[in-house]
GROMACS .gro file of C-alpha atoms in nm:
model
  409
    1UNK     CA    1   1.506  10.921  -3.556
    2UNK     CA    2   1.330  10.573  -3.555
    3UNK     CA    3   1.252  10.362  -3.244
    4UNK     CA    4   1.438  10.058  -3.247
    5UNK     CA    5   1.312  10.034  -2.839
    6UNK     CA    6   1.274  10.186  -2.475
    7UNK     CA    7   1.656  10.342  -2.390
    8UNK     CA    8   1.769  10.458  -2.783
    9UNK     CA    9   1.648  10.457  -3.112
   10UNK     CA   10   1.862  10.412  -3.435
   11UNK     CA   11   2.085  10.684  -3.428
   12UNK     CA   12   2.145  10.716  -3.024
   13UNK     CA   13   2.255  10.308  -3.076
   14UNK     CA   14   2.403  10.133  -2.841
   15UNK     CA   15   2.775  10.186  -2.764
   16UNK     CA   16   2.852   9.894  -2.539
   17UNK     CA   17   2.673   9.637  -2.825
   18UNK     CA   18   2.874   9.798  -3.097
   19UNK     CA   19   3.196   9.792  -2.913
   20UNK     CA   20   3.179   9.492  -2.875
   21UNK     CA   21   3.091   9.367  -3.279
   22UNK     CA   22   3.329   9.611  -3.367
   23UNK     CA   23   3.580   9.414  -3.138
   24UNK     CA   24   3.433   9.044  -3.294
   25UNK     CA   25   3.434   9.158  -3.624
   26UNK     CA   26   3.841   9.220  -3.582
   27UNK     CA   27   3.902   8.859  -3.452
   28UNK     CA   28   3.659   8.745  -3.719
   29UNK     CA   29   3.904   8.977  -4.007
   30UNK     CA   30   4.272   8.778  -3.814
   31UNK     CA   31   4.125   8.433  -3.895
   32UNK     CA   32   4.251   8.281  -4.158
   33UNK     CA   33   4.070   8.055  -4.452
   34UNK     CA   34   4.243   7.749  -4.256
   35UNK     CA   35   4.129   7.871  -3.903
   36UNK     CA   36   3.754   7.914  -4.026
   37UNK     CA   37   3.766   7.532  -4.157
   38UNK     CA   38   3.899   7.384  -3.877
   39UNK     CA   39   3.599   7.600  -3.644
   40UNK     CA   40   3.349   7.494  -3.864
   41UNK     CA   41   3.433   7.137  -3.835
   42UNK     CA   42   3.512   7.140  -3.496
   43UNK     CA   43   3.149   7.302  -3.422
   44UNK     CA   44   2.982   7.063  -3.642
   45UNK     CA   45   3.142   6.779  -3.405
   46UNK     CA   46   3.012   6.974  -3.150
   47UNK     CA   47   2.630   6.989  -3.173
   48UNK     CA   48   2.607   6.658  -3.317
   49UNK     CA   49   2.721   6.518  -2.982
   50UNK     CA   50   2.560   6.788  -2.715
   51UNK     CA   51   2.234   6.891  -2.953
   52UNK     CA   52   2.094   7.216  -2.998
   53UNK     CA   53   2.012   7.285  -2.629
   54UNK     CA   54   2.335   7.388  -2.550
   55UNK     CA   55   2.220   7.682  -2.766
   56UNK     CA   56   1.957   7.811  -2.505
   57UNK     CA   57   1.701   7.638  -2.766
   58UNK     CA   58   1.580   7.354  -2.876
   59UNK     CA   59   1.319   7.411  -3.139
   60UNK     CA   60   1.136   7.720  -3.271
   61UNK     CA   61   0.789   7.748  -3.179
   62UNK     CA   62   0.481   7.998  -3.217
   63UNK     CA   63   0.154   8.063  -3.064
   64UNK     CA   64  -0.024   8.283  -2.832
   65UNK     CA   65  -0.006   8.389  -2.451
   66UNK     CA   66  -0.263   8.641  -2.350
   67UNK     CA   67  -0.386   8.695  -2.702
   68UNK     CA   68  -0.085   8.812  -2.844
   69UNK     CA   69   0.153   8.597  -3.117
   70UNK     CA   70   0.470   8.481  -2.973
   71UNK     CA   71   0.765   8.304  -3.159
   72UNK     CA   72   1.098   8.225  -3.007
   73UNK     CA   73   1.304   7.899  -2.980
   74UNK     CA   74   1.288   7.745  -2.713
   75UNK     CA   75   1.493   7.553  -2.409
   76UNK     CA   76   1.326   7.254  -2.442
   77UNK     CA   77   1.069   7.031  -2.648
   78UNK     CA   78   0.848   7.073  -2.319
   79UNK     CA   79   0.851   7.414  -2.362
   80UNK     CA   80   0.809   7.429  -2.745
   81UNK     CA   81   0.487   7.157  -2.712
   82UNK     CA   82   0.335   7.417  -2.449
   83UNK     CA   83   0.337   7.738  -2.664
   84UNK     CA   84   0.283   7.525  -2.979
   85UNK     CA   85   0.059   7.236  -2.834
   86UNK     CA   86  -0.140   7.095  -3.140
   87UNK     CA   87   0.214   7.009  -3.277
   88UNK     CA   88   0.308   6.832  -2.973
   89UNK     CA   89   0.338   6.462  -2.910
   90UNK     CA   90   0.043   6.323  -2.705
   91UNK     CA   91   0.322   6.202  -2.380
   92UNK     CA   92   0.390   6.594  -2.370
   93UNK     CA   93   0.065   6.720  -2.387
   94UNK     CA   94   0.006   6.487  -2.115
   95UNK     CA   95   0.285   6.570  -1.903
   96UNK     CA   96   0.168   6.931  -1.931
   97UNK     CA   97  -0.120   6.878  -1.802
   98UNK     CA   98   0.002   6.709  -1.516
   99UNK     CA   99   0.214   7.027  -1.413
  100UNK     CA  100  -0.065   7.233  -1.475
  101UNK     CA  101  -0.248   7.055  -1.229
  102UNK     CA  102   0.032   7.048  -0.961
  103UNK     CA  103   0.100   7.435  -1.017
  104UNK     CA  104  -0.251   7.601  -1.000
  105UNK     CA  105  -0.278   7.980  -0.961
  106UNK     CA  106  -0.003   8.208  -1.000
  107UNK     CA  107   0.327   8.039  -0.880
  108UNK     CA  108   0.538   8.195  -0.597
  109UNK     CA  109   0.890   8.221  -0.590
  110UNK     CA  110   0.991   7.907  -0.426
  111UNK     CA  111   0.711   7.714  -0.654
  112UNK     CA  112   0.891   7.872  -0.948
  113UNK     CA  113   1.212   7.717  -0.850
  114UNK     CA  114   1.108   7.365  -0.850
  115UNK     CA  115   0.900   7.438  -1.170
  116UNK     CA  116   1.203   7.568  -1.323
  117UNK     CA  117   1.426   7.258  -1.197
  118UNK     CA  118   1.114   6.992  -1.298
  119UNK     CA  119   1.081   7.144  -1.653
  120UNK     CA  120   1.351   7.431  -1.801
  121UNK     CA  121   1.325   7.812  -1.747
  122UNK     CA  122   1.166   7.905  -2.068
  123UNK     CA  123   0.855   7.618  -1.966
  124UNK     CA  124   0.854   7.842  -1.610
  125UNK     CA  125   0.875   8.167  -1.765
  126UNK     CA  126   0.541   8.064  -2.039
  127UNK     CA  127   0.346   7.906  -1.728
  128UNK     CA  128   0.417   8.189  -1.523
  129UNK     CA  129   0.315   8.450  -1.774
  130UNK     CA  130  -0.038   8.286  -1.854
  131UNK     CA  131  -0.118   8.213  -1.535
  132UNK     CA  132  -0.011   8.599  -1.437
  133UNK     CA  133  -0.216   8.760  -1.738
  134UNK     CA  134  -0.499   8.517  -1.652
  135UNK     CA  135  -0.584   8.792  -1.372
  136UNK     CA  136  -0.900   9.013  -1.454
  137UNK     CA  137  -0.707   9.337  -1.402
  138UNK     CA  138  -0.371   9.236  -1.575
  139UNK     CA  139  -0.604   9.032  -1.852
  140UNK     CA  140  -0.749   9.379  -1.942
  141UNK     CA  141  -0.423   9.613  -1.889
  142UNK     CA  142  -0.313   9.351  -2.115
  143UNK     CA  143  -0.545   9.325  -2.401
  144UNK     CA  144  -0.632   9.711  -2.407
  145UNK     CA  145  -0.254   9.825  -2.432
  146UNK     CA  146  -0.232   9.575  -2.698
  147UNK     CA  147  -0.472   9.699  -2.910
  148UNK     CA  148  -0.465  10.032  -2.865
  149UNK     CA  149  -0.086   9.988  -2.951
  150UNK     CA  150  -0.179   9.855  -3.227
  151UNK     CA  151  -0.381  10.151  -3.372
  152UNK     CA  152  -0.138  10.418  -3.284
  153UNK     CA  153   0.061  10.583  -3.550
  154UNK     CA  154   0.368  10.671  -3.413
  155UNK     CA  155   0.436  10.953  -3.583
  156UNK     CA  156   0.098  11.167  -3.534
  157UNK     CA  157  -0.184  11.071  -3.269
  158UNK     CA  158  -0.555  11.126  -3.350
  159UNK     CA  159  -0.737  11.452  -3.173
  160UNK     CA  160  -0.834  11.296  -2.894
  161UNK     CA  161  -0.501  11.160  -2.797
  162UNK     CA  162  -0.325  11.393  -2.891
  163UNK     CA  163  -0.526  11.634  -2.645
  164UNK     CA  164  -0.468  11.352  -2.341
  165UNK     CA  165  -0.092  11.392  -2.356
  166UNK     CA  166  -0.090  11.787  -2.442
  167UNK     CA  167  -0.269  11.857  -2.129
  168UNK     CA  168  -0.092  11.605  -1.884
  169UNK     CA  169   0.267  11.618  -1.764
  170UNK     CA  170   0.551  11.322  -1.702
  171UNK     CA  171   0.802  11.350  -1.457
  172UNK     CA  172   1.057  11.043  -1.517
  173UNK     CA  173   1.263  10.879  -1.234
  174UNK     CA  174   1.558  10.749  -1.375
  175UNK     CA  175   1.760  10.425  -1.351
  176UNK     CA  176   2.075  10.395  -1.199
  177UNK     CA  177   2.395  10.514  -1.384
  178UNK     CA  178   2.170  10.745  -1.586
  179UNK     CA  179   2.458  11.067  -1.520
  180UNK     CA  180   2.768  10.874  -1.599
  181UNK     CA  181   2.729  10.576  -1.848
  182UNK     CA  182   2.441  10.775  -2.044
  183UNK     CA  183   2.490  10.495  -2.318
  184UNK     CA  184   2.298  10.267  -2.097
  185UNK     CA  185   1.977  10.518  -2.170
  186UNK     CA  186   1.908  10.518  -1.806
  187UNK     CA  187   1.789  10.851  -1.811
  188UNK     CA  188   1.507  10.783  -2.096
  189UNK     CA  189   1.667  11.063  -2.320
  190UNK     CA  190   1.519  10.922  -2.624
  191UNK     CA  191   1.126  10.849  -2.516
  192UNK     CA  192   1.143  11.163  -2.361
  193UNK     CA  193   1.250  11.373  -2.690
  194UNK     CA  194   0.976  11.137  -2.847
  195UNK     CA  195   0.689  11.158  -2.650
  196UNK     CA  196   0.766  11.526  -2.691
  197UNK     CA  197   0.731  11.542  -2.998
  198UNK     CA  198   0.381  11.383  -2.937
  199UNK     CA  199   0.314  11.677  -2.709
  200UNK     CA  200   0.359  11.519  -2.369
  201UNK     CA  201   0.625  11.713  -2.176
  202UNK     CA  202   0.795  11.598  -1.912
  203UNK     CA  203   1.059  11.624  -1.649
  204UNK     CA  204   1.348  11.450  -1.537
  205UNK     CA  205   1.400  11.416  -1.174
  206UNK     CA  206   1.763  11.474  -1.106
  207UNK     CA  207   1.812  11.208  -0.887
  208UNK     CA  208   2.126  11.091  -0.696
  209UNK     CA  209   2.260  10.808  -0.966
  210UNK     CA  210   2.465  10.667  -0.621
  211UNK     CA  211   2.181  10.765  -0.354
  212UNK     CA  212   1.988  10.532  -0.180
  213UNK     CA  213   1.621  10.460  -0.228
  214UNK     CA  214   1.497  10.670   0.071
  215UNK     CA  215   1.724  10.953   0.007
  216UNK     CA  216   1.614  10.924  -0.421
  217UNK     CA  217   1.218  10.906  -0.268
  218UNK     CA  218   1.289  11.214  -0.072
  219UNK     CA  219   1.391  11.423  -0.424
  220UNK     CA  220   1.104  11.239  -0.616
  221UNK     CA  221   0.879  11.362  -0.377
  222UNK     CA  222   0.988  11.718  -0.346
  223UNK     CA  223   0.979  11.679  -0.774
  224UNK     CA  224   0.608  11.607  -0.724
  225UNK     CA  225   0.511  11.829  -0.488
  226UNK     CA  226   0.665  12.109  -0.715
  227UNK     CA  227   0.474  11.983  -1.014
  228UNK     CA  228   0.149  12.117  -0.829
  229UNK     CA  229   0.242  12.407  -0.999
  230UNK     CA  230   0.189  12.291  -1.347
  231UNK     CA  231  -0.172  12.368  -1.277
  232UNK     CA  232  -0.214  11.991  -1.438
  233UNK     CA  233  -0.218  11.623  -1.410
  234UNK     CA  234   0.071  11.428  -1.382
  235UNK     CA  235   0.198  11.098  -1.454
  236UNK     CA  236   0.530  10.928  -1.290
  237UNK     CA  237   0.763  10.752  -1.506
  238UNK     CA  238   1.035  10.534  -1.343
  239UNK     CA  239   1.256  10.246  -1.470
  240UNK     CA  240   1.481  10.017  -1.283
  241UNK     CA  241   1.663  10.191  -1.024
  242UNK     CA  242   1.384  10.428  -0.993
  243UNK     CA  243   1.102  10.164  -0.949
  244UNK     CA  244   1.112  10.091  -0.582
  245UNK     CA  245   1.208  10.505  -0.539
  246UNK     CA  246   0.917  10.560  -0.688
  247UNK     CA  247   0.700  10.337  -0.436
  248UNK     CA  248   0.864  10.442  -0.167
  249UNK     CA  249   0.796  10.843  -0.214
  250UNK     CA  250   0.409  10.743  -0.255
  251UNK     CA  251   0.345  10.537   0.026
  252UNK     CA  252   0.604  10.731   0.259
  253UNK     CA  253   0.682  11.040   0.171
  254UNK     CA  254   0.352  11.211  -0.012
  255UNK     CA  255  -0.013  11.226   0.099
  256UNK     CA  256  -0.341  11.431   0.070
  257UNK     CA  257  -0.280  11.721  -0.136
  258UNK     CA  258   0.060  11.637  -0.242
  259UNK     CA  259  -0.085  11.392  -0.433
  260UNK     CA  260  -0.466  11.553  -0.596
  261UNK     CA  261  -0.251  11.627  -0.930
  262UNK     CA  262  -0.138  11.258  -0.989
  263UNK     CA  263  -0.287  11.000  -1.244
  264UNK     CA  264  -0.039  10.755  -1.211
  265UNK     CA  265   0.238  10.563  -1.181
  266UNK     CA  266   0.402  10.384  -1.499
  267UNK     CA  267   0.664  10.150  -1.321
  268UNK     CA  268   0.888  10.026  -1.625
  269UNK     CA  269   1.131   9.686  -1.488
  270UNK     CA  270   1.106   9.909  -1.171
  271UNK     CA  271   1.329   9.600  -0.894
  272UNK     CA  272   1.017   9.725  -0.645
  273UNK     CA  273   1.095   9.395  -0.463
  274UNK     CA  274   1.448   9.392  -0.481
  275UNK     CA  275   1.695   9.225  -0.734
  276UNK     CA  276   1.801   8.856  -0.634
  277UNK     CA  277   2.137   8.903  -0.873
  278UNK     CA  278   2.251   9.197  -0.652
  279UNK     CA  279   2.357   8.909  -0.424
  280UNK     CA  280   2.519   8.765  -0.683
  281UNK     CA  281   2.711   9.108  -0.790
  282UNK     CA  282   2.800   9.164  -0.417
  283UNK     CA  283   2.946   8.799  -0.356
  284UNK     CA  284   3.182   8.882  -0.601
  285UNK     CA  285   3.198   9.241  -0.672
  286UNK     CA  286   3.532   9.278  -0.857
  287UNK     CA  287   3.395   8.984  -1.112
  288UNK     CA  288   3.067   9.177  -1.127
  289UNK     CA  289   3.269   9.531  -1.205
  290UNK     CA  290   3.475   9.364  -1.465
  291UNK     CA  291   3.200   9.238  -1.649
  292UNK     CA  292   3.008   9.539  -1.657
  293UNK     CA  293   3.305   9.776  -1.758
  294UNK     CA  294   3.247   9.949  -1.437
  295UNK     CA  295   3.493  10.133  -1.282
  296UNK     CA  296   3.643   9.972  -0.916
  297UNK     CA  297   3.523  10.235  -0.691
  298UNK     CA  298   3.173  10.241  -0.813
  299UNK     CA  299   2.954  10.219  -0.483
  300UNK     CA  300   2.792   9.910  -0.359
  301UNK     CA  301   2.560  10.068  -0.109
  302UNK     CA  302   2.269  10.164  -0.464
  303UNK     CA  303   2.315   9.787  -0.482
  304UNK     CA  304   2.319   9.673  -0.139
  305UNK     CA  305   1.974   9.896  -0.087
  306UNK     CA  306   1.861   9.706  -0.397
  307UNK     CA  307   1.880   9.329  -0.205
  308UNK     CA  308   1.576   9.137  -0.131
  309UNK     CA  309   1.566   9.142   0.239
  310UNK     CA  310   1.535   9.548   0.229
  311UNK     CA  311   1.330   9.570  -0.059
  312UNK     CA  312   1.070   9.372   0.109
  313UNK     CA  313   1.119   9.525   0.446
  314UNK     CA  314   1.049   9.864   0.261
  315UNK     CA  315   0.714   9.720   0.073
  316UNK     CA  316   0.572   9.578   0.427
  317UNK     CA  317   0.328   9.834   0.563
  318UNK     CA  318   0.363  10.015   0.273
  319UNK     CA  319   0.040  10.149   0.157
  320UNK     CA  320  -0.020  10.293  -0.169
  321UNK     CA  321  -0.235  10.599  -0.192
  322UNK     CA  322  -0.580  10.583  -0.318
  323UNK     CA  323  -0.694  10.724  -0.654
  324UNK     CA  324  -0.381  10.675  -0.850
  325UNK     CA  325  -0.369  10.407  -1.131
  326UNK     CA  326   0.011  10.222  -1.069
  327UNK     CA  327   0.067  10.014  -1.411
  328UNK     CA  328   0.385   9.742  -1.389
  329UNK     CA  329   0.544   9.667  -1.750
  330UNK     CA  330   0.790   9.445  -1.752
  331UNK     CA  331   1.007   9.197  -1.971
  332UNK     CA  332   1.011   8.888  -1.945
  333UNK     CA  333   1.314   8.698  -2.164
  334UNK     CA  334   1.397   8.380  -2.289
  335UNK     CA  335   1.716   8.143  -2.305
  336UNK     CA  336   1.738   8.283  -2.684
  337UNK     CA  337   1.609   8.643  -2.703
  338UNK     CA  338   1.855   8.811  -2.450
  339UNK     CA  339   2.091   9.107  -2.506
  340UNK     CA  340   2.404   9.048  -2.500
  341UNK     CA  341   2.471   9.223  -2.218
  342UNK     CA  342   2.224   9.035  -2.013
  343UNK     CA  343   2.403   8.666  -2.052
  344UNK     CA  344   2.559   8.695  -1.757
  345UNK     CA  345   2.290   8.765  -1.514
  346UNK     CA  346   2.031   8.547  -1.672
  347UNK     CA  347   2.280   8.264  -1.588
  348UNK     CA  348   2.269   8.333  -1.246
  349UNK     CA  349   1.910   8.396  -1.236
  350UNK     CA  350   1.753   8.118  -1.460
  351UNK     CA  351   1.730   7.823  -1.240
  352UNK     CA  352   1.511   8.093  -0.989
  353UNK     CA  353   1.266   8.126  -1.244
  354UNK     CA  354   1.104   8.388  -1.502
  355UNK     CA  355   1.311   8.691  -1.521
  356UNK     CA  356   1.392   8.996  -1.737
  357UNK     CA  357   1.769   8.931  -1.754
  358UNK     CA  358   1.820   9.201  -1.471
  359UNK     CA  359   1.614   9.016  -1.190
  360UNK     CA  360   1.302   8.779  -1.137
  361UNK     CA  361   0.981   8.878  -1.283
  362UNK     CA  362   0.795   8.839  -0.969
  363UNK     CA  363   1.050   9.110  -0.811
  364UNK     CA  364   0.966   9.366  -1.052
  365UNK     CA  365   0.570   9.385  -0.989
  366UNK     CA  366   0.435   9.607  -0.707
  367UNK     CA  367   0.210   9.431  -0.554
  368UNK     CA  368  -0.195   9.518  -0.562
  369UNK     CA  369  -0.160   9.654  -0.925
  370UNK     CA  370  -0.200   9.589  -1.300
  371UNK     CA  371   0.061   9.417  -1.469
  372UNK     CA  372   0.180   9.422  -1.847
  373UNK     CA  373   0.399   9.190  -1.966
  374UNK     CA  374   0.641   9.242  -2.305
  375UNK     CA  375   0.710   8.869  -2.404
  376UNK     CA  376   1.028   8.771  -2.531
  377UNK     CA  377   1.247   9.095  -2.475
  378UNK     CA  378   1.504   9.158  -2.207
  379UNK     CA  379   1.544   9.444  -1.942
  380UNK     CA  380   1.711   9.688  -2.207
  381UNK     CA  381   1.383   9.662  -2.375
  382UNK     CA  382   1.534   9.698  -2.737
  383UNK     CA  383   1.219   9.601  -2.960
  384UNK     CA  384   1.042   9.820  -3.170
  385UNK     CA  385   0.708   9.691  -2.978
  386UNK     CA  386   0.818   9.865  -2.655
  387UNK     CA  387   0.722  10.227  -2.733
  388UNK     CA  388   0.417  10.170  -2.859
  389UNK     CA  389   0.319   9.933  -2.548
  390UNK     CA  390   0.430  10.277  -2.344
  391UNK     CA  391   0.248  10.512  -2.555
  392UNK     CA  392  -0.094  10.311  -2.461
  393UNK     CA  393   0.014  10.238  -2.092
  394UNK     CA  394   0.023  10.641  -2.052
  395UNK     CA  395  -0.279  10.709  -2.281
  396UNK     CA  396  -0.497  10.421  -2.088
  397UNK     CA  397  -0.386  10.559  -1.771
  398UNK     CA  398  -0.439  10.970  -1.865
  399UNK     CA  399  -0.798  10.844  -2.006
  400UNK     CA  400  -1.076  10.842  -1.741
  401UNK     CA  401  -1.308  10.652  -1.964
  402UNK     CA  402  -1.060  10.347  -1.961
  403UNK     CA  403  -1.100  10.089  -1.637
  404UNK     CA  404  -0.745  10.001  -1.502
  405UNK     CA  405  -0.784  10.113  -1.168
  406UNK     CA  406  -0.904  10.388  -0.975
  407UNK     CA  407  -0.795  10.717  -1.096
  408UNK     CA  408  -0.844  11.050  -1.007
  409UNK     CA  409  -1.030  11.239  -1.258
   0.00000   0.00000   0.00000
């Protein structure tokens, strides 16, 4: 089994993505020679009048952010000139500069906005990230994840590796649907039969796929008070659904000894801060269930606990317990590299800024930790980068002779 990215690798697949080629490659079969001609022509009318930005990019452009190669096409020649600037035009490296000037720091979520509306939302999503990574403790989560992830053979680690994750433990908090749509990979099936077979065990933490976030951080916490037992450390794995569980178990639910066997927390697109498109979903949630293929009586309240207003209500006064290393890795998309099954909320969450096709960047960081950043990927995480990236993460985090935080060692 290969790894093709975070939820599957080649053989798990992806059901909904292949149900739905399988269903394009039947309308593509019913054309006929005459039909195809007519499209063709019709197209090439098309983009001749609107240009290639209707596309979700104008121009393909590489360079670097952080230290690491990207290449993507881009929304917008702005866009392109900033990752690719000694191919730009001299009125767009000027222009640049004059944003960077009017958006110092990192931007907040109503500066991202108008940075979005003044330039395009791959421009926001490229400042954003630089400015983000920029940060001594993200710069170095950053760069050491990256190059440790580019050492690591995937299908043995070296001695000393090897020994990090055969005498540590995970327990992974799932995302939501991770029972009943197990096509989504919200339960991590497939890193967890891999890292396995790299000798870290782990545990799945039978969450409540319908529960709210305080019941969920009651059974995570109950999970991690039982891994005491283990007579080892411990690491915490959580994506999506599970992020803001996660947070909420360690700064509400666990302290003292509960906690003396915990590294660290690896929070993977973990909404910690809420999801801005849940408002969308619930404005409309017979639209939303249709385009999900999810059945009518799904319940709203997973997503109504998932809203901004709550999320940040449960982060204020929440205080993270000392000695444990939290890492944040997140996606962060463009107009052109999204899955398909993320068109739909990146619409709806573009002109807000950065996001990883799911919700806003900025909503998926907990705050007062290091953040990683996988550049030019979506929420499903499908890119053969992503495992790697999590194999360091967990390694840098299980290592006390690494600086990402404090850690208890």
């Amino acid at each position: 089994e290969t790894v093709d990215g975070l939820y599957c690798g080649t053989k798990a697949g992806d059901v909904a993505v292949t149900r739905r080629t399988t269903r394009l490659r039947k309308v593509r079969l019913m054309m006929t020679v005459q039909h195809k001609i007519r499209c063709l022509l019709l197209l090439a009318l098309f983009f001749s009048v609107t240009g290639c930005a209707m596309l979700g990019g104008h121009g393909y452009a590489e360079g670097k952010v952080a230290g690491e190669e990207v290449a993507a096409r881009l929304d917008s020649p702005l866009a392109q000139a900033y990752l690719q600037p000694q191919d730009a035009a001299p009125a767009l490296r000027a222009r640049i500069q004059t944003i960077e000037v009017a958006y110092p720091g990192v931007p907040d979520a109503m500066q991202l906005a108008a940075l979005t509306a003044e330039t395009s939302p791959d421009f926001a999503s490229l400042l954003y990230a630089r400015r983000l990574l920029q940060q001594p403790l993200n710069r170095v989560a950053q760069q050491r994840s990256h190059e440790l992830a580019q050492r690591l053979s995937l299908s043995r680690l070296d001695a000393r590796h090897a020994h990090l994750f055969e005498t540590h433990h995970a327990l992974v908090v799932p995302g939501w649907f991770w029972q009943t749509r197990s096509e989504t990979g919200a339960d991590l099936a497939f890193p967890r039969r891999f890292l396995a077979g790299l000798g870290l065990r782990s545990t799945l933490v039978q969450t409540d796929e319908h529960g709210t976030v305080e019941a969920n951080a009651g059974i995570v916490a109950q999970a991690v008070r039982q891994a005491r037992e283990l007579d080892r450390p411990v690491v915490l794995v959580s994506v999506s659904k599970g992020g803001p569980e996660v947070a909420y178990a360690l700064g509400h639910e666990l302290a003292g000894e509960d906690l003396d066997h915990v590294r660290g927390w690896l929070n993977i697109g973990g909404v910690v801060g809420g999801s801005t498109f849940a408002q969308v979903a619930l404005a409309n949630p017979k639209t939303w269930f249709a385009s999900e293929g999810l059945p009518r009586d799904t319940p709203l309240e997973p997503l109504r606990g998932l809203l901004p207003r709550p999320s940040q209500a449960r982060l204020q006064g929440l205080q993270m317990p000392t000695g444990i290393t939290v890492i944040n890795y997140a996606a962060m998309t463009f107009s052109t590299t999204l899955d398909p099954r993320s068109h739909n909320s990146y619409e709806a969450l573009s002109p807000r800024g950065p996001n990883d096709g799911a919700a806003l960047l900025h909503e998926l960081l907990m705050p007062g930790s290091a953040s990683v950043l996988e550049i030019g990927i979506d929420h499903y995480m499908r890119s053969r980068r992503v495992m790697r990236r999590v194999i360091a993460l967990l390694l840098l985090m299980m290592d006390c002779d690494q600086v990402l935080g404090v850690q208890r060692c």
